[in-house]
PDB file of C-alpha atoms and ligand atoms in Angstrom:
ATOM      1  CA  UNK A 961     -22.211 224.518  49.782  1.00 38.00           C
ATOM      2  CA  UNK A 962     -24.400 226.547  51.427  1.00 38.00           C
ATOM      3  CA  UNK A 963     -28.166 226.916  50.341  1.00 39.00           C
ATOM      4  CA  UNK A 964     -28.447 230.505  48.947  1.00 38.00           C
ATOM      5  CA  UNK A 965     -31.340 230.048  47.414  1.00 41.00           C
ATOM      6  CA  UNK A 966     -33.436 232.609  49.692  1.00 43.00           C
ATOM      7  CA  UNK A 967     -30.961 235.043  50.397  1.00 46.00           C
ATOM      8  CA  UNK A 968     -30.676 236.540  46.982  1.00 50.00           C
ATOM      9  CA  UNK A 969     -33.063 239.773  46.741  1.00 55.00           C
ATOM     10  CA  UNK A 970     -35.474 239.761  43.970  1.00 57.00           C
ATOM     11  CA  UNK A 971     -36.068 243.178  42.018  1.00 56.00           C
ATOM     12  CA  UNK A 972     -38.604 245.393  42.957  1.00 59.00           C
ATOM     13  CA  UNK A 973     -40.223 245.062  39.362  1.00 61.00           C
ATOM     14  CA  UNK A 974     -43.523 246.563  38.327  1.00 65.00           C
ATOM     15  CA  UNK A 975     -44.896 244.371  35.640  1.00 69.00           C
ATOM     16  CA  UNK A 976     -44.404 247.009  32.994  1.00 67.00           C
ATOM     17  CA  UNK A 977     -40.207 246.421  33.358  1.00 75.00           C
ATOM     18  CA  UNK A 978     -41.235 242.583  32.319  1.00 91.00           C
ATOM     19  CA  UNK A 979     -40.783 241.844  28.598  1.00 95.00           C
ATOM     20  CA  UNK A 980     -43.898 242.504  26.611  1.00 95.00           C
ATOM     21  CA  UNK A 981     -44.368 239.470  24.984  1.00 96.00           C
ATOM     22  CA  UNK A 982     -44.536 238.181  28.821  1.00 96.00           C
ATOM     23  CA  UNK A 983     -47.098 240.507  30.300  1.00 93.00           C
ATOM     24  CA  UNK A 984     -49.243 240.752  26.875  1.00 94.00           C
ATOM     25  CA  UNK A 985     -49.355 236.738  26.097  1.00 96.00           C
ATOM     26  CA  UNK A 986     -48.662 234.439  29.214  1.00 95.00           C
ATOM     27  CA  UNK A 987     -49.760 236.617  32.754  1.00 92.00           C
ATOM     28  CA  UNK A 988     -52.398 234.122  33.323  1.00 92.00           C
ATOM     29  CA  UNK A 989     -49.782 231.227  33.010  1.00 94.00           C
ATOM     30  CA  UNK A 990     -46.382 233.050  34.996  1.00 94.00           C
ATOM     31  CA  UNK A 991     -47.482 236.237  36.327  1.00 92.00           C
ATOM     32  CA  UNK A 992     -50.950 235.211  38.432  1.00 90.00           C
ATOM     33  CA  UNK A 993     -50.289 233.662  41.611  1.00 89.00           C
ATOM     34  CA  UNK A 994     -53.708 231.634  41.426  1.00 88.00           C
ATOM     35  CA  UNK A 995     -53.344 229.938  38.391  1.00 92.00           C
ATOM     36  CA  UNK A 996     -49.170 229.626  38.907  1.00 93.00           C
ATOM     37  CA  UNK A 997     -50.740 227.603  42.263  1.00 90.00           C
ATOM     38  CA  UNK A 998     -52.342 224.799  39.743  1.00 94.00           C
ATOM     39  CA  UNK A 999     -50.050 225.101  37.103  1.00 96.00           C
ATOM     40  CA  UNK A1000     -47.042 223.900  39.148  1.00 96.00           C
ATOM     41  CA  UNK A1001     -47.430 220.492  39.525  1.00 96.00           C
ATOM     42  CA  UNK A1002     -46.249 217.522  37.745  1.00 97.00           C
ATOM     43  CA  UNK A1003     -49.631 216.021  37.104  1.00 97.00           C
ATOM     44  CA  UNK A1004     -50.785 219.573  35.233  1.00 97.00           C
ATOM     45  CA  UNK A1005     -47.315 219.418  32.914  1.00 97.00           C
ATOM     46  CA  UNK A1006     -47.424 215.570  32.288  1.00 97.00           C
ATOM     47  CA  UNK A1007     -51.453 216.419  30.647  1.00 98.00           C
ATOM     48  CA  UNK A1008     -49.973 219.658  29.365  1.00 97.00           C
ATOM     49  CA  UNK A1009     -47.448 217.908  27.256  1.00 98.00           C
ATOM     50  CA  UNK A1010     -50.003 214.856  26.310  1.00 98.00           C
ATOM     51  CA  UNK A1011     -48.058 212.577  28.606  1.00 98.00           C
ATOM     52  CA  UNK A1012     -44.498 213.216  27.493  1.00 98.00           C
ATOM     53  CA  UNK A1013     -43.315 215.579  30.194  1.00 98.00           C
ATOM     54  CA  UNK A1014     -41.720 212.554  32.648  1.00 97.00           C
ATOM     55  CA  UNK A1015     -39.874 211.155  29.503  1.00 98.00           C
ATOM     56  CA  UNK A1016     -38.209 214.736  28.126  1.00 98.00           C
ATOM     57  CA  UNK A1017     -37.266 215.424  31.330  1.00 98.00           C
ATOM     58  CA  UNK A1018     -36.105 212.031  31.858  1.00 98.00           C
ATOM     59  CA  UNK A1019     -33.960 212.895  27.723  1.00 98.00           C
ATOM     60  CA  UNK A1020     -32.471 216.130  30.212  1.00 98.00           C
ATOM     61  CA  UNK A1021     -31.714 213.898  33.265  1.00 98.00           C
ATOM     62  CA  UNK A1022     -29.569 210.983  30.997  1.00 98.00           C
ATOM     63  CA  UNK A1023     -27.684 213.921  29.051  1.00 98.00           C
ATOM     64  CA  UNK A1024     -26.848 214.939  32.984  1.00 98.00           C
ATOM     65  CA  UNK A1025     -23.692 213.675  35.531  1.00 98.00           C
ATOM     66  CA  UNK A1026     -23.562 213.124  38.870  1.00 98.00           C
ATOM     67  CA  UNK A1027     -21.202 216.418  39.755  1.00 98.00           C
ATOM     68  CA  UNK A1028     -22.653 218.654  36.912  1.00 98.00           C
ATOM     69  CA  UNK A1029     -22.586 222.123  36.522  1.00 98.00           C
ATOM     70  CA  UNK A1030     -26.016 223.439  35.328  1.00 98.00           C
ATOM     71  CA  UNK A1031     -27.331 226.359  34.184  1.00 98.00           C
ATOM     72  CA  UNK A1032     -31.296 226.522  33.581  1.00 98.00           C
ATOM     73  CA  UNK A1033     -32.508 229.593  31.904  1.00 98.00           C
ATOM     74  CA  UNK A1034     -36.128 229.793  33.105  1.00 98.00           C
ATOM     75  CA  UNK A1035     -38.280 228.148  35.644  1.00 98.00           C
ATOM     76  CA  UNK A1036     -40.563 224.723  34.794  1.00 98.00           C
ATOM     77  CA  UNK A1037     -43.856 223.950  36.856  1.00 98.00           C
ATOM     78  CA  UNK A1038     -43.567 220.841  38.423  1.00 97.00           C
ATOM     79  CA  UNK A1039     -40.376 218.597  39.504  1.00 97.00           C
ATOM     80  CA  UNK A1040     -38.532 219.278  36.877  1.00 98.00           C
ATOM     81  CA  UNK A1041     -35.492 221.319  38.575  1.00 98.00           C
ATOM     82  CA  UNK A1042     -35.643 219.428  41.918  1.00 98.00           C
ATOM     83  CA  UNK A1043     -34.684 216.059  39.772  1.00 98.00           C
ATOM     84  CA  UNK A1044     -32.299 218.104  37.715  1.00 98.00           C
ATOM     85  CA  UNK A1045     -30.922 219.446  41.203  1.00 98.00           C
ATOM     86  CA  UNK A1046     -30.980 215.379  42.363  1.00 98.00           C
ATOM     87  CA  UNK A1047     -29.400 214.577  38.982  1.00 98.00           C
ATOM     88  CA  UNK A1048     -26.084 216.579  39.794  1.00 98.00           C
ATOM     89  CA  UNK A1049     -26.351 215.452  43.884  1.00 98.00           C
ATOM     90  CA  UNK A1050     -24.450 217.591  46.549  1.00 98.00           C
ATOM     91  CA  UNK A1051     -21.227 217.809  44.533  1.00 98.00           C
ATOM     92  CA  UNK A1052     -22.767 219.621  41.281  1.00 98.00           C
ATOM     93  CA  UNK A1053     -24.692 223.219  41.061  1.00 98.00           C
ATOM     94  CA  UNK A1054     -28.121 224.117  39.240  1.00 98.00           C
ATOM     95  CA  UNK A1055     -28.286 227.791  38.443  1.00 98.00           C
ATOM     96  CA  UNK A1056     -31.677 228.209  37.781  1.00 98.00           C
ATOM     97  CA  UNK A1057     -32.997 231.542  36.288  1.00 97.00           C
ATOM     98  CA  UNK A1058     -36.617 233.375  35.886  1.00 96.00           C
ATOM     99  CA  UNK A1059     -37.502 236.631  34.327  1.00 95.00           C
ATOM    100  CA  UNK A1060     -40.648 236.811  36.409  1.00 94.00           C
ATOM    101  CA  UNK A1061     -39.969 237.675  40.470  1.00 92.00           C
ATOM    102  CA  UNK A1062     -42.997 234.792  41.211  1.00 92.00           C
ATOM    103  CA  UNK A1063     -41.358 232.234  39.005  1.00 95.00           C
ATOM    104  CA  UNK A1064     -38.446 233.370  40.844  1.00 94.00           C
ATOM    105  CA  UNK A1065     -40.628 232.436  44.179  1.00 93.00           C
ATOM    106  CA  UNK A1066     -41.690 229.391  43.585  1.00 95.00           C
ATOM    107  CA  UNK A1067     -38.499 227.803  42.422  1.00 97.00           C
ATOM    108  CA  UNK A1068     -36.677 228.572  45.592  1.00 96.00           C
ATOM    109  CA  UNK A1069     -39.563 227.376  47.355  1.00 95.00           C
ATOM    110  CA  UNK A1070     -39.528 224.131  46.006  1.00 96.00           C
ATOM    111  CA  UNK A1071     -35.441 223.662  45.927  1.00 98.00           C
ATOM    112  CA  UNK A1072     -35.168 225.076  49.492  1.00 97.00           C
ATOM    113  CA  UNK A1073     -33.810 221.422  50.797  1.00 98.00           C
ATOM    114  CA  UNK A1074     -31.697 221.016  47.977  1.00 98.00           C
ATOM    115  CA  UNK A1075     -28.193 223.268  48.714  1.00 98.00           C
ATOM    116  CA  UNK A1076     -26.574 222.905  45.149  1.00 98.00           C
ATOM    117  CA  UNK A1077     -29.519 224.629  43.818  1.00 98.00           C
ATOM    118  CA  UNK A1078     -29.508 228.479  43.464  1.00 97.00           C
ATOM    119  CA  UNK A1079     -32.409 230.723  42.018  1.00 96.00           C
ATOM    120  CA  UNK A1080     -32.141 234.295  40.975  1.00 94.00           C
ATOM    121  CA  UNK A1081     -33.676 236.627  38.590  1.00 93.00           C
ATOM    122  CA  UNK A1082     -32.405 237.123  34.937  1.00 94.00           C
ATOM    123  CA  UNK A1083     -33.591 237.386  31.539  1.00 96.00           C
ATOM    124  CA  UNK A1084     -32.062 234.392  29.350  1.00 98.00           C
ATOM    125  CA  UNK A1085     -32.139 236.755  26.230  1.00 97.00           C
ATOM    126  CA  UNK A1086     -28.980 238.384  28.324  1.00 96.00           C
ATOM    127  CA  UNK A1087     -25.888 236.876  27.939  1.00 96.00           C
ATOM    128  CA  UNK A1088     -24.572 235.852  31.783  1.00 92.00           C
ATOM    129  CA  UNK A1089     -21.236 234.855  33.337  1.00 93.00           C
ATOM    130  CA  UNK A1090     -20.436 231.698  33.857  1.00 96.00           C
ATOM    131  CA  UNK A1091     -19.468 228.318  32.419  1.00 97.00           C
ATOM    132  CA  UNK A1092     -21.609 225.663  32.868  1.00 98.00           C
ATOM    133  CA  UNK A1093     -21.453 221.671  31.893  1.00 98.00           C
ATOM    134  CA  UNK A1094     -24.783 221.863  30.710  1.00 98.00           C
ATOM    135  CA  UNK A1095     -27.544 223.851  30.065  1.00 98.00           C
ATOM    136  CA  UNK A1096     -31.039 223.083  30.198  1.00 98.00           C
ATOM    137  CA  UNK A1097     -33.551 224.998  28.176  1.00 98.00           C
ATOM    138  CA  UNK A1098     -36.964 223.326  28.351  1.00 98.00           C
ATOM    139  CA  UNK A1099     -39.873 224.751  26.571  1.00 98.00           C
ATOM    140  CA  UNK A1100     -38.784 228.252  26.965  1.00 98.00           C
ATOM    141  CA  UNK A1101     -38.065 229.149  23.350  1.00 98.00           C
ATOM    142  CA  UNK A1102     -41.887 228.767  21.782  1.00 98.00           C
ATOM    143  CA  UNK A1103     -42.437 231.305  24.331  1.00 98.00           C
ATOM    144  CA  UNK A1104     -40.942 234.076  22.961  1.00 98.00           C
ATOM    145  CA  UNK A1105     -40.813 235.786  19.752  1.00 98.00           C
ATOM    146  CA  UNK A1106     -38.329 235.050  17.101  1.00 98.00           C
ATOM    147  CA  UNK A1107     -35.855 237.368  17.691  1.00 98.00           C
ATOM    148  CA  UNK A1108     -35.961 236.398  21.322  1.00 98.00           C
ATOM    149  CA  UNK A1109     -35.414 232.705  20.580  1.00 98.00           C
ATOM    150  CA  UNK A1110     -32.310 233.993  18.666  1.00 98.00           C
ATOM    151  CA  UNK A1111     -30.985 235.519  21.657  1.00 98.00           C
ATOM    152  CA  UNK A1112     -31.657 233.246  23.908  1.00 98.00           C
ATOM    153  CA  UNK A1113     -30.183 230.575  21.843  1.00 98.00           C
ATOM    154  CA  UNK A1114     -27.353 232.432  21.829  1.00 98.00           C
ATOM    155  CA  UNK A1115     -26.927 233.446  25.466  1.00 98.00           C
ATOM    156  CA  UNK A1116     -27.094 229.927  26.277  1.00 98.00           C
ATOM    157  CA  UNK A1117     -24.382 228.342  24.159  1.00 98.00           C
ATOM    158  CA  UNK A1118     -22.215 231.125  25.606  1.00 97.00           C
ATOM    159  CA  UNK A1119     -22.358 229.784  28.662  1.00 98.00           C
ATOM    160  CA  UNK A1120     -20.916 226.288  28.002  1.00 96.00           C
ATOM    161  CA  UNK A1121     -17.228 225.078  28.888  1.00 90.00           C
ATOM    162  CA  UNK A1122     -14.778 223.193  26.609  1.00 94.00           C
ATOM    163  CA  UNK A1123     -16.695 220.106  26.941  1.00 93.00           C
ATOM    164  CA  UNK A1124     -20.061 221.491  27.633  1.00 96.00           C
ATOM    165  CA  UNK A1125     -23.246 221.263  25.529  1.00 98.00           C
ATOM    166  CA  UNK A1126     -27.043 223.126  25.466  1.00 98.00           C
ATOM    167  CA  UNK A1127     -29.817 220.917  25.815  1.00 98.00           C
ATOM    168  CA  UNK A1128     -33.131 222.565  24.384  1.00 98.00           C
ATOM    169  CA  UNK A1129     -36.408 220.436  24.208  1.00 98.00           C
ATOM    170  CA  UNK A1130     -39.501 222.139  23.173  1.00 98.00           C
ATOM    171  CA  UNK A1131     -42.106 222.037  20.182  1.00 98.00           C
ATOM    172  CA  UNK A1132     -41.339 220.761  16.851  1.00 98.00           C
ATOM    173  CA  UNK A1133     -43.434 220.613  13.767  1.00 98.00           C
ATOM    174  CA  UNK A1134     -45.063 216.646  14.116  1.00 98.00           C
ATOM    175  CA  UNK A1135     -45.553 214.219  11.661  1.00 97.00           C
ATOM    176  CA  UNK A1136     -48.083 214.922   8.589  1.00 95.00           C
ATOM    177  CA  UNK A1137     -50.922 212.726   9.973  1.00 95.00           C
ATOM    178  CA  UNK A1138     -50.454 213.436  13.579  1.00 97.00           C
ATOM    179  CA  UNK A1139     -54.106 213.182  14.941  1.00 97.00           C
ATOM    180  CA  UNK A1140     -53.186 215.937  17.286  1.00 98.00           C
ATOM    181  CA  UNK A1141     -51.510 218.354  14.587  1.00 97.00           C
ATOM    182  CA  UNK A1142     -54.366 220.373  14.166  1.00 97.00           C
ATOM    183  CA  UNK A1143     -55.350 220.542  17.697  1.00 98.00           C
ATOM    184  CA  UNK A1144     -52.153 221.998  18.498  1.00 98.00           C
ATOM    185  CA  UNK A1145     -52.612 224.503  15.881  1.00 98.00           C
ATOM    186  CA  UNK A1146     -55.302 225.867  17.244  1.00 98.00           C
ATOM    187  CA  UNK A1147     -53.774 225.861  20.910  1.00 98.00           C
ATOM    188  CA  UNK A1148     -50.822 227.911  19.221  1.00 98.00           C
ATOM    189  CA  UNK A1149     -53.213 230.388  17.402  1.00 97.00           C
ATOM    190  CA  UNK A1150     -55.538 231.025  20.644  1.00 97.00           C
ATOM    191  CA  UNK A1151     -52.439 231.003  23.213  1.00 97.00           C
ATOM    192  CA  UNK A1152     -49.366 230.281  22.189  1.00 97.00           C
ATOM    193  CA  UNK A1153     -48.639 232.914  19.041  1.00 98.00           C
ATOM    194  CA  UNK A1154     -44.708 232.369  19.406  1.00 98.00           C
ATOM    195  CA  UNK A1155     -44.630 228.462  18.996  1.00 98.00           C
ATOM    196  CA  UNK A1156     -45.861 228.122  15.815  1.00 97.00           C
ATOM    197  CA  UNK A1157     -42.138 229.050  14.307  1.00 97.00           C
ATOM    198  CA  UNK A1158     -40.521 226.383  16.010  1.00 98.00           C
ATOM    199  CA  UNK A1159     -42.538 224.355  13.382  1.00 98.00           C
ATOM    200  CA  UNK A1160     -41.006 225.759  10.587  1.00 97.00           C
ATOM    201  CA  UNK A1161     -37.332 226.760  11.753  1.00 98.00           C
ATOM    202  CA  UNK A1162     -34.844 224.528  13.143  1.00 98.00           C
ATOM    203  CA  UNK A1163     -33.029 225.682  16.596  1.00 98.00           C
ATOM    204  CA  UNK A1164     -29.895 224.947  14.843  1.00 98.00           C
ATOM    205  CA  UNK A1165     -30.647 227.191  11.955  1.00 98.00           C
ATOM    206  CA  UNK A1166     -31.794 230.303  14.500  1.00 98.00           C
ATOM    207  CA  UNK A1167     -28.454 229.756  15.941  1.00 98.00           C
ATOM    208  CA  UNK A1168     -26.881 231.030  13.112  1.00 97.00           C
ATOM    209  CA  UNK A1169     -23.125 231.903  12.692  1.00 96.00           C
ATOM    210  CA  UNK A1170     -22.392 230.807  16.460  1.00 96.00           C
ATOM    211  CA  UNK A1171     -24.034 226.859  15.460  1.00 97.00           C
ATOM    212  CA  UNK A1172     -20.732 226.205  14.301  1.00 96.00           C
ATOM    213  CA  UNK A1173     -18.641 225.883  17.238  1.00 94.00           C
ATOM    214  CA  UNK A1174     -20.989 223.059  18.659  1.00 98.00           C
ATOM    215  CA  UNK A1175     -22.146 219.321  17.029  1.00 98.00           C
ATOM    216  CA  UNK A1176     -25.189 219.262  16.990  1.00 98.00           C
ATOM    217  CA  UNK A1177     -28.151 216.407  17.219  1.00 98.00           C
ATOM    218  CA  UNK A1178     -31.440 216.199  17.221  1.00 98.00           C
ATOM    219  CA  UNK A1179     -34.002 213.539  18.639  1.00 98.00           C
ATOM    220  CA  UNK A1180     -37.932 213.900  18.064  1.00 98.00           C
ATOM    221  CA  UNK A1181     -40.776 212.467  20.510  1.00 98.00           C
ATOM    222  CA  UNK A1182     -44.022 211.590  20.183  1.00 98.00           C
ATOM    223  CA  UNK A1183     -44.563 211.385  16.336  1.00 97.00           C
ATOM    224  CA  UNK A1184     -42.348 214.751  16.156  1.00 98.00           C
ATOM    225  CA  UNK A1185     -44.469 216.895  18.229  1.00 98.00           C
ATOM    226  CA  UNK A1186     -41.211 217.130  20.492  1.00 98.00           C
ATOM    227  CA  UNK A1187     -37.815 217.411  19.886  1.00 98.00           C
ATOM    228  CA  UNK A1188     -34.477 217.224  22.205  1.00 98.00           C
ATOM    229  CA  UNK A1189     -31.834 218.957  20.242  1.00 98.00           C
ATOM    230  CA  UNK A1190     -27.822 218.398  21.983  1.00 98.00           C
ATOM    231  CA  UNK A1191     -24.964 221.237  20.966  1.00 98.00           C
ATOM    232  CA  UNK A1192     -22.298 220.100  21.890  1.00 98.00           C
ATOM    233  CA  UNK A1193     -18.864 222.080  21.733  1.00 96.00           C
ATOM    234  CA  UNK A1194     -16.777 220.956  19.361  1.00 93.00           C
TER     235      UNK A1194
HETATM  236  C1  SAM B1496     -39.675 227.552  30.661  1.00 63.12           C
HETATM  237  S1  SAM B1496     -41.043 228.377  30.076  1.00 63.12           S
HETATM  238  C2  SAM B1496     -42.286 227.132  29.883  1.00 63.12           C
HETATM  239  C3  SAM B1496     -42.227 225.910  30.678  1.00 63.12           C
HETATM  240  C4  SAM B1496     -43.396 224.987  30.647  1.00 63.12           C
HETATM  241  N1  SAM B1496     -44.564 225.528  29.972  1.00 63.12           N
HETATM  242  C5  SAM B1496     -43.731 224.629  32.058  1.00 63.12           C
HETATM  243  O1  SAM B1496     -44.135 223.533  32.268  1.00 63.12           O
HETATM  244  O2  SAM B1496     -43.533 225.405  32.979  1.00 63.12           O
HETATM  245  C6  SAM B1496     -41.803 229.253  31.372  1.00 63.12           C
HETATM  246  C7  SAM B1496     -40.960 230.256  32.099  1.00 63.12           C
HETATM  247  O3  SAM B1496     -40.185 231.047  31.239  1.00 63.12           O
HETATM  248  C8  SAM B1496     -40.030 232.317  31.866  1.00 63.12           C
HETATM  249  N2  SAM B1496     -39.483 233.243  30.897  1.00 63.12           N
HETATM  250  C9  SAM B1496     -40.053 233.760  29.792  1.00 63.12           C
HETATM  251  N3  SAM B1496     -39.199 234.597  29.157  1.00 63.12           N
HETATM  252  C10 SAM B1496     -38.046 234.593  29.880  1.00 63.12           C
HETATM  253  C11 SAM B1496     -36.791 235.240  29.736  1.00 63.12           C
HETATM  254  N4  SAM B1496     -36.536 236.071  28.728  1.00 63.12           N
HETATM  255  N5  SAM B1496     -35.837 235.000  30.666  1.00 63.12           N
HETATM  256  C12 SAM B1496     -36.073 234.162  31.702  1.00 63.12           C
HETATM  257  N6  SAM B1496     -37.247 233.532  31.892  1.00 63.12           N
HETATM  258  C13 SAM B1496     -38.219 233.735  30.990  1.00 63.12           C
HETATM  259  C14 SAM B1496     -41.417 232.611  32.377  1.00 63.12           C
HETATM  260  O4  SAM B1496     -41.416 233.608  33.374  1.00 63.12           O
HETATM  261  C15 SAM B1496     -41.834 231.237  32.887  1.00 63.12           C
HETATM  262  O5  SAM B1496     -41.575 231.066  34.244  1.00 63.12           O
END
């Protein structure tokens, strides 16, 4: 297969065509070249996610085969899609997706030497064409508002085969007397207004009506702070 991956034109967008919650909440994380340069690297997520980033990847990766078809709805700092792309080797496909044209950027820079990987611009709360083995959704859904998440949630299981299930790992409300609970709190208050929801709501509950095609499961991390939640189709 032939690397695409800069070939594909990105939109001509002005930042007021990106979603609002987007440009109001997170430019200085996605939309500022300067601080997207620190942000993506492995070291920045693995302190970002208090040391847990290498093993929820690594929950993605085992969930993963050789061969794979995958579909990942927004872009991660770090190494996360290149071992996703390494994950599926030369005979699978990672579609990887990002509503913001830098994002968009920086993936294909850093999947340029890997041909089964593709990056293009799309907005995940879109349904797309396609049918994937898996799909990938990591930390994307505390970063948008609730009716987002909904939409996203269900864009995503749309796009899996017969046999194909949505991987989504993100926040989850931790344990009572998690030292960090109330540090995190604050974090959510101060910059991360959307997360705070995934706390109180369970993915499988946003998911409504369209939960009940798939089996779903649900693994937490790090004294709950984390959780890996599996739909599978039924
Ligand atoms: C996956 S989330 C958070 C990942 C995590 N904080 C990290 O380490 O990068 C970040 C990405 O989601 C993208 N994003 C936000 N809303 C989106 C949407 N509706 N469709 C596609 N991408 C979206 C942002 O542009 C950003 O690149």
């Amino acid at each position: 297969m032939a690397n695409i991956v800069s070939n594909i034109p990105l939109p001509d967008m002005s930042l007021e065509l990106l979603p609002a919650y987007l440009r109001d909440v997170y430019t200085w994380a996605y939309l500022t070249p300067g601080t997207a340069w620190f942000f993506d690297r492995q070291i920045v997520v693995q302190a970002i996610l208090w040391g847990n980033a290498q093993r929820l990847m690594g929950d993605v990766l085992a969930a993963l085969q050789p061969g794979d078809r995958v579909f990942q709805p927004a872009a991660v700092y770090g190494d996360f899609s290149r071992q996703v792309a390494q994950r599926v080797g030369p005979q699978g496909r990672l579609e990887v997706r990002d509503v913001a044209p830098l994002q968009v950027c920086l993936t294909r820079r850093k999947l340029a030497d890997l041909p089964q990987a593709n990056v293009a611009w799309a907005d995940a709360s879109i349904p797309q064409d396609g049918e994937f083995d898996a799909v990938t959704c990591f930390f994307l859904l505390h970063e948008v508002p609730d009716q987002v998440k909904v939409q996203v949630i269900h864009a995503m299981l749309g796009l899996v085969g017969p046999t194909g299930k949505v991987i989504f790992v993100d926040y989850h409300r931790p344990h009572r007397w998690h030292p960090l609970k109330p540090v995190m709190k604050r974090i959510f208050e101060r910059l991360e207004p959307f997360a705070a929801s995934l706390w109180a709501h369970e993915i499988q509950t946003l998911a409504g009506a369209a939960a009940d095609g798939f089996q779903w499961r649900k693994n937490t991390r790090f004294r709950g702070l984390y959780q890996i939640v599996t739909a599978e189709r039924k």
